[in-house]
Short mmCIF file of C-alpha atoms in Angstrom, two decimals:
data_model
loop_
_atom_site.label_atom_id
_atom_site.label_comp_id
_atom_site.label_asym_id
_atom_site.label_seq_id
_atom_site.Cartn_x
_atom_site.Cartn_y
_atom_site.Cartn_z
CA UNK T 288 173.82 94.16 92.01
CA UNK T 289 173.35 97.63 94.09
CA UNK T 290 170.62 97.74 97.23
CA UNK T 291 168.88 99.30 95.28
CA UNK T 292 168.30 96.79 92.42
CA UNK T 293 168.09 94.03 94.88
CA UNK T 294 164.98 95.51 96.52
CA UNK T 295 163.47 96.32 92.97
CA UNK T 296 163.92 92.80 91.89
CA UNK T 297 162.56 91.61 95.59
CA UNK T 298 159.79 93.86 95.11
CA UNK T 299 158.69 92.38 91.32
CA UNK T 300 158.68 88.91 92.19
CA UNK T 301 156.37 89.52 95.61
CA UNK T 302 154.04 91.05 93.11
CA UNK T 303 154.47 88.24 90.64
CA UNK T 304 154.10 85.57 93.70
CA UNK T 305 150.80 87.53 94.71
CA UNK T 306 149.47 87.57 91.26
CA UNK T 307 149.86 84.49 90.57
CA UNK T 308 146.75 81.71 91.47
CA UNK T 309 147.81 78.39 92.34
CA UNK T 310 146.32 75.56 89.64
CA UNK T 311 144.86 73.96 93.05
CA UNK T 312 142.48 76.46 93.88
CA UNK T 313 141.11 76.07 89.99
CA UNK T 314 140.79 72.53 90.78
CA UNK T 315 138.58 72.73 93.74
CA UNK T 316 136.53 76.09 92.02
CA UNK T 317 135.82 73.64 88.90
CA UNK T 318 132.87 71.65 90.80
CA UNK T 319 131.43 74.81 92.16
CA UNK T 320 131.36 75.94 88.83
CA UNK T 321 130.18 73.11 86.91
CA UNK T 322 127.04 72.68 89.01
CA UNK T 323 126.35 76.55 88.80
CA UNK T 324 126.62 76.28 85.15
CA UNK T 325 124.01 73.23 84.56
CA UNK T 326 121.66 74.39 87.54
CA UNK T 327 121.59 78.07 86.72
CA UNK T 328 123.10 79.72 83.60
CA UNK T 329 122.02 76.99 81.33
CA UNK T 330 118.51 76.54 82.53
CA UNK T 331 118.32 80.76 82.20
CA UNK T 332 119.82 80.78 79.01
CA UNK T 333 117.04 78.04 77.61
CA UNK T 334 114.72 79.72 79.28
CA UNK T 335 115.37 82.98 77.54
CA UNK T 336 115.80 81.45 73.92
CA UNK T 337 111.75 80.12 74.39
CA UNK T 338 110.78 83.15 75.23
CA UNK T 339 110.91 83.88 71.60
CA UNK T 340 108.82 81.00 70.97
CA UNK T 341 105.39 79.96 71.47
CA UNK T 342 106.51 76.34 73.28
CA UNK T 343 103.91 75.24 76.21
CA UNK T 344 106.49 73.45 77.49
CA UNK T 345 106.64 70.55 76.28
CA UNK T 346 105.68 68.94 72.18
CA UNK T 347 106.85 71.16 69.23
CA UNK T 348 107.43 74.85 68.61
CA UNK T 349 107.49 78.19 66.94
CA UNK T 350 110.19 80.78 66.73
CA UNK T 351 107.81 83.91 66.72
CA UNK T 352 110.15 86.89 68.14
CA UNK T 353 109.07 89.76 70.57
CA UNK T 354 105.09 88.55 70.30
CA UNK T 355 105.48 87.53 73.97
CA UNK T 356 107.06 90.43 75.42
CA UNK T 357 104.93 92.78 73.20
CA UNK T 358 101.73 91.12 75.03
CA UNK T 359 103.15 91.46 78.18
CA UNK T 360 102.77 95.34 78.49
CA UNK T 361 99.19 95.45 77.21
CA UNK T 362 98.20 92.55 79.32
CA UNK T 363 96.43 94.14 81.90
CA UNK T 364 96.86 90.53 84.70
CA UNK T 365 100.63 91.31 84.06
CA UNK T 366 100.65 95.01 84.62
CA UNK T 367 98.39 94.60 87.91
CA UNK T 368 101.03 91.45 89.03
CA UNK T 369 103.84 94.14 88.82
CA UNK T 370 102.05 97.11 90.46
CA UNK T 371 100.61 95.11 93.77
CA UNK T 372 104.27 93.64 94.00
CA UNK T 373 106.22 96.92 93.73
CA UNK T 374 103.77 98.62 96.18
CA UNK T 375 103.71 95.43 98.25
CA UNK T 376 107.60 95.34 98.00
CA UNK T 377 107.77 99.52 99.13
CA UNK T 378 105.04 99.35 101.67
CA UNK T 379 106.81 96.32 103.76
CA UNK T 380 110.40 97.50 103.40
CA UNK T 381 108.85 100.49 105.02
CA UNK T 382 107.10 98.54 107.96
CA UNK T 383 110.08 96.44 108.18
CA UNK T 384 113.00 98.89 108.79
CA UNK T 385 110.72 101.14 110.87
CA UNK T 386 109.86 98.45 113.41
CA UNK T 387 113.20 96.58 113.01
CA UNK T 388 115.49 99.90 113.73
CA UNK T 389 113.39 101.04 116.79
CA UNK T 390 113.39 97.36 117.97
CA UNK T 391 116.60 97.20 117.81
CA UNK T 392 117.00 101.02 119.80
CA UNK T 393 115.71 99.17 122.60
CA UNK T 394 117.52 95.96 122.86
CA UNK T 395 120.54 97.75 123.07
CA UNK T 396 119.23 100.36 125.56
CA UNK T 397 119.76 99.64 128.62
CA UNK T 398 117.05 97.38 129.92
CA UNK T 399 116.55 94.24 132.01
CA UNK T 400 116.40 90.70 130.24
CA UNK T 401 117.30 92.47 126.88
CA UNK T 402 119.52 89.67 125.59
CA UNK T 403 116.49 86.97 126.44
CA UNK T 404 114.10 89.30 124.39
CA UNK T 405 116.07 89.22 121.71
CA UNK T 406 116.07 85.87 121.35
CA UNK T 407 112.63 86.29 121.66
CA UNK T 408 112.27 88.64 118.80
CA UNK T 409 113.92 85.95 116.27
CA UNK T 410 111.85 83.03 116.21
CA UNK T 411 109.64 83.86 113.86
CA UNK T 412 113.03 83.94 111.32
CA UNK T 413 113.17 80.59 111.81
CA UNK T 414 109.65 79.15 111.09
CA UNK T 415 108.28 78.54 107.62
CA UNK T 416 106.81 81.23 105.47
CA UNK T 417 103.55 78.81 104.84
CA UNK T 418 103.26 77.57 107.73
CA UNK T 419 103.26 80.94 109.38
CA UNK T 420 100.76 81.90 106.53
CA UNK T 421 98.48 79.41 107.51
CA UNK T 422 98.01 80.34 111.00
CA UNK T 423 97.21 83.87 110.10
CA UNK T 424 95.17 82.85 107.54
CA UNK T 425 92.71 81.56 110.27
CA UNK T 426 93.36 84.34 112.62
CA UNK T 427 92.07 86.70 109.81
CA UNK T 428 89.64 84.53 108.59
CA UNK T 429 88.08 83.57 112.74
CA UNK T 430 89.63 85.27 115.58
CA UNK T 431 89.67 89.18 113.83
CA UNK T 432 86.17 88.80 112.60
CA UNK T 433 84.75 87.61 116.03
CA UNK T 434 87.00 90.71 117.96
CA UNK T 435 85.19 92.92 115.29
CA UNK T 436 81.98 91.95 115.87
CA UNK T 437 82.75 92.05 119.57
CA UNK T 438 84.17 95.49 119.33
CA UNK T 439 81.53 96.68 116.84
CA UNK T 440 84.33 97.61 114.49
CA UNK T 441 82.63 97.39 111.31
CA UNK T 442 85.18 96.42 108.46
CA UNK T 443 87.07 93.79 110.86
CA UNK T 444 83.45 92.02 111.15
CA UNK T 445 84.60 90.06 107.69
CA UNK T 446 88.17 88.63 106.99
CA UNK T 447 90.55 91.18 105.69
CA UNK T 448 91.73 88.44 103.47
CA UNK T 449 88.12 88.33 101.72
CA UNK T 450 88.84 92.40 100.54
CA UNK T 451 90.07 93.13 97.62
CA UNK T 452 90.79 96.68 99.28
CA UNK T 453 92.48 95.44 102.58
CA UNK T 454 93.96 91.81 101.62
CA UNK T 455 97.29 93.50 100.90
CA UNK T 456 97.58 94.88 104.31
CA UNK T 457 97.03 91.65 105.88
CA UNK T 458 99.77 89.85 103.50
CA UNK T 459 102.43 93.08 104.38
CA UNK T 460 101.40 92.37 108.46
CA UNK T 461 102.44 89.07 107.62
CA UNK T 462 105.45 89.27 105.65
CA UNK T 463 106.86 92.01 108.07
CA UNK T 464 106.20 89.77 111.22
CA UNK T 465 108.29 87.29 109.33
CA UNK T 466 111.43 89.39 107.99
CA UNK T 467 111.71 91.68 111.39
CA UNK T 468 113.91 89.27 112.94
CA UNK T 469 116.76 89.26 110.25
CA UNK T 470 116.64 92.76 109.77
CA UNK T 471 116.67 93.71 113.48
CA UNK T 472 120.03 91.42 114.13
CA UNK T 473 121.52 93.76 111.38
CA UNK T 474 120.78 96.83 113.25
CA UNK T 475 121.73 95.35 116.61
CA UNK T 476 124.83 94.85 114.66
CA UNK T 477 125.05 98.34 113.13
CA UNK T 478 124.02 99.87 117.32
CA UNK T 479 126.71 97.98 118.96
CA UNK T 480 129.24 99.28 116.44
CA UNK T 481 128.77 102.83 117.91
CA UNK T 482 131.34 104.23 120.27
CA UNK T 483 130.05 104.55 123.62
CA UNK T 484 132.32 107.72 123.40
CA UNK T 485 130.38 109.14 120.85
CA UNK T 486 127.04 109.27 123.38
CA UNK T 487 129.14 110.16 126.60
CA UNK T 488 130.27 113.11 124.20
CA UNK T 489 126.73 114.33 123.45
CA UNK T 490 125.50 113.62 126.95
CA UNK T 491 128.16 116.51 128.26
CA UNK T 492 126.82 118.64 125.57
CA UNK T 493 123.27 118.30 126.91
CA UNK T 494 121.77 116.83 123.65
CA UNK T 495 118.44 114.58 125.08
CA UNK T 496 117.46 110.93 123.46
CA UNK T 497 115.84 111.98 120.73
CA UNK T 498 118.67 114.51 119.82
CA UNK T 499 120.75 111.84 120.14
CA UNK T 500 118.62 109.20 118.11
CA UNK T 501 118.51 111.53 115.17
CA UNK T 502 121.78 113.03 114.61
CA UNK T 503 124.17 110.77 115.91
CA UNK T 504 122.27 107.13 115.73
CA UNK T 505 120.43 107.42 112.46
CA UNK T 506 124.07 109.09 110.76
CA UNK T 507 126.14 106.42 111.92
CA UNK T 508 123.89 103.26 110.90
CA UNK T 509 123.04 104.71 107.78
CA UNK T 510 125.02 102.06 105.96
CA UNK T 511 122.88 99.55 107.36
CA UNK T 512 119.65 101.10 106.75
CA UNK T 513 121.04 100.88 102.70
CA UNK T 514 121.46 97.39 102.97
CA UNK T 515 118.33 96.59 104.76
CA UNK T 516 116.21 98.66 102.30
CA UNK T 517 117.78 97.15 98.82
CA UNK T 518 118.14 93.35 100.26
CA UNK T 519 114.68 94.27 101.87
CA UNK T 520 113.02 95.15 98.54
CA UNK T 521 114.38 92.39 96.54
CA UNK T 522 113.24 89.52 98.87
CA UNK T 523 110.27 91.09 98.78
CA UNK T 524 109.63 90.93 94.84
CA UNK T 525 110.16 87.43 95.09
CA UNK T 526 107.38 86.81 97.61
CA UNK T 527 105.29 83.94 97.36
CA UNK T 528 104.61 81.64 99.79
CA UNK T 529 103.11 83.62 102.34
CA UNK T 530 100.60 84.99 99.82
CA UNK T 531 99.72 81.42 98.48
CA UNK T 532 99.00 80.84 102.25
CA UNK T 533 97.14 83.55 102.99
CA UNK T 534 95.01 84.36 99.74
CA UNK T 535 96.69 82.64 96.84
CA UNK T 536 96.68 85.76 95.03
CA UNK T 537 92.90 86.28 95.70
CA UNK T 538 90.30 87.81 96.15
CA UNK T 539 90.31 87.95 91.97
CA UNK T 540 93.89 88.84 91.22
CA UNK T 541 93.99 91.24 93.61
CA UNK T 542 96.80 90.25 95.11
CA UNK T 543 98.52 88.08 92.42
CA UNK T 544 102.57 88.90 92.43
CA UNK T 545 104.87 88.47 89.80
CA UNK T 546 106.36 85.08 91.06
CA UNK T 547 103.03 83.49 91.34
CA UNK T 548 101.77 84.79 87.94
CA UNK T 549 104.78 83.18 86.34
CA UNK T 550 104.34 79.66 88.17
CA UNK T 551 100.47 79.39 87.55
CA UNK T 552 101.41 80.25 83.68
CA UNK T 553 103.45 77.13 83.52
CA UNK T 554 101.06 75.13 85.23
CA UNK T 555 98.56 76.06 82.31
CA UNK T 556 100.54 75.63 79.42
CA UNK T 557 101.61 79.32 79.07
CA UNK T 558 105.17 78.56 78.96
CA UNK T 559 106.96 80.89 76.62
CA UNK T 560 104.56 83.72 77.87
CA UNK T 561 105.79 83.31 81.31
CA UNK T 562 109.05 82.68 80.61
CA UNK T 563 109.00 86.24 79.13
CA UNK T 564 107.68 87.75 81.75
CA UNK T 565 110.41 86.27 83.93
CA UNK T 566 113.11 87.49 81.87
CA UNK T 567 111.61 90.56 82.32
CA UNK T 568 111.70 89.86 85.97
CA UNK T 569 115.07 88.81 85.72
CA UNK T 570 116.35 91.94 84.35
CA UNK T 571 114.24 94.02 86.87
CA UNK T 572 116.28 92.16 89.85
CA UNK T 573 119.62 92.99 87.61
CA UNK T 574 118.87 96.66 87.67
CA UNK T 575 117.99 96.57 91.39
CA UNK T 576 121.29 94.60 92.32
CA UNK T 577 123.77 97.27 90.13
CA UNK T 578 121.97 100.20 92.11
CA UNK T 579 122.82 98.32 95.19
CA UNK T 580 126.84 97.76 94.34
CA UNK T 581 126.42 101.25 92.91
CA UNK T 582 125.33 102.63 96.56
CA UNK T 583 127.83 100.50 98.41
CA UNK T 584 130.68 100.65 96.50
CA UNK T 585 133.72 101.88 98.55
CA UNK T 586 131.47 103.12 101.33
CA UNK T 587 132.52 101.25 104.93
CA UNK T 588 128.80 99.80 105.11
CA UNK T 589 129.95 97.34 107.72
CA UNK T 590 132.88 99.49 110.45
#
């Protein structure tokens, strides 16, 4: 056998080697799976199949088709549920990222007790959404209206929470207190991943802060801002808590989202209908994920 061939045959079997998955690794994957499989996929997949049906959950049932998702887009509960939760969704990833990215400009700057503000900054990541609901709930509900009344500001003189027209603010003041922390850590992250050569650079070129900010920053953590907008937007569909804590999707329905019209419904015996609707759901969050693989595939999100 020539060089040649020798190296050829070499070559093959590295690939073959590399291709090839040991039976272990199947072994210790097969748990993982398993519980995935009876916890998730076949819960979803029952789910789906009463969908069709008009089961309250529990006690016999009829196979009647698309009847529930037919209702669901002339239900006008449904259709509200979707549009405070989409607007809630796109008016806190906006809050969020804003505040996050220029919190984050200044605790890399350079400033004094920066690293013990950050830590700062993070605590409220690590408290529970209700609980934190809670306490604004009575700051809204005692300590606003009294600095209204105070002030003479007329429309803080009654809780925020108590408006159909202003309750969603309060809920997005709250959320966004809540998910700045994670969200800033990712843009500290995306900051210190800038070459300090890259500022000296536009320093010698006379280019001020703001110059700076917005064509060199901003470029060069613009992976970041993808991820933070998309992971953002879906935690934010999913939102819950906090609102049960702070209005419990009152005043009315005002501020009813899409997760909390789907629990109450199985609380009252509207199972298939709500089961439906969280198909639906489901296949809203599938939509949103493949535009999020579809944005960050073979991009260098992360350098």
């Amino acid at each position: 056998m020539t060089a040649t061939e020798t190296i050829v045959a070499g070559s093959a079997a590295t690939r073959r080697s590399r291709r090839r998955v040991e039976p272990i690794y199947y072994l210790f994957l097969l748990p993982s799976l398993v519980l995935f499989t009876l916890a998730i996929t076949v819960p979803g997949i029952v789910g789906i199949f009463f969908s069709f049906t008009d089961s309250i959950g529990i006690g016999s049932w009829n196979f009647i088709g698309l009847t529930n998702y037919i209702a669901l887009f002339s239900d006008p509960a449904i259709l509200q549920s979707y549009l405070f939760t989409f607007g809630f969704a796109t008016a806190t990833v906006i809050v969020v990222n804003v505040v996050a990215f220029l919190l984050a400009v200044g605790l890399t700057s350079r400033i004094r007790f920066r690293t013990g503000l950050r830590t700062i900054f993070v605590i409220p990541m690590v408290i529970s959404g209700i609980i934190i609901a809670y306490v604004f709930n009575f700051l809204f509900s005692n300590s606003v209206p009294s600095l209204g009344q105070a002030t003479g500001i007329g429309w803080l003189q009654e809780s925020l929470l108590a408006n159909p027209d202003l309750a969603w603010v309060a809920i997005v003041i709250v959320t966004a207190w809540q998910a700045i922390p994670g969200t800033l850590l990712i843009y500290i992250a995306g900051l210190l991943s800038v070459p300090g050569d890259v500022y000296e650079a536009a320093d010698i070129d006379g280019a001020n802060k703001r110059q700076q900010l917005l064509r060199i920053t901003v470029p060069l953590v613009a992976g970041y801002v993808v991820i933070n907008v998309i992971l953002g937007f879906k935690n934010f569909l999913n939102a819950y808590d906090v609102i049960v804590g702070l209005t419990n999707g009152g005043p009315g329905t005002a501020t009813r989202s899409i997760a909390m019209s789907i629990i109450f419904g199985f609380n009252s015996g509207d199972y298939a209908y709500q089961m439906a609707n969280a198909t639906i759901f489901f296949l809203v969050a599938v939509l949103i994920s493949i535009l999020q693989l579809s944005l960050t595939r073979g991009r260098k999100v992360f350098r």
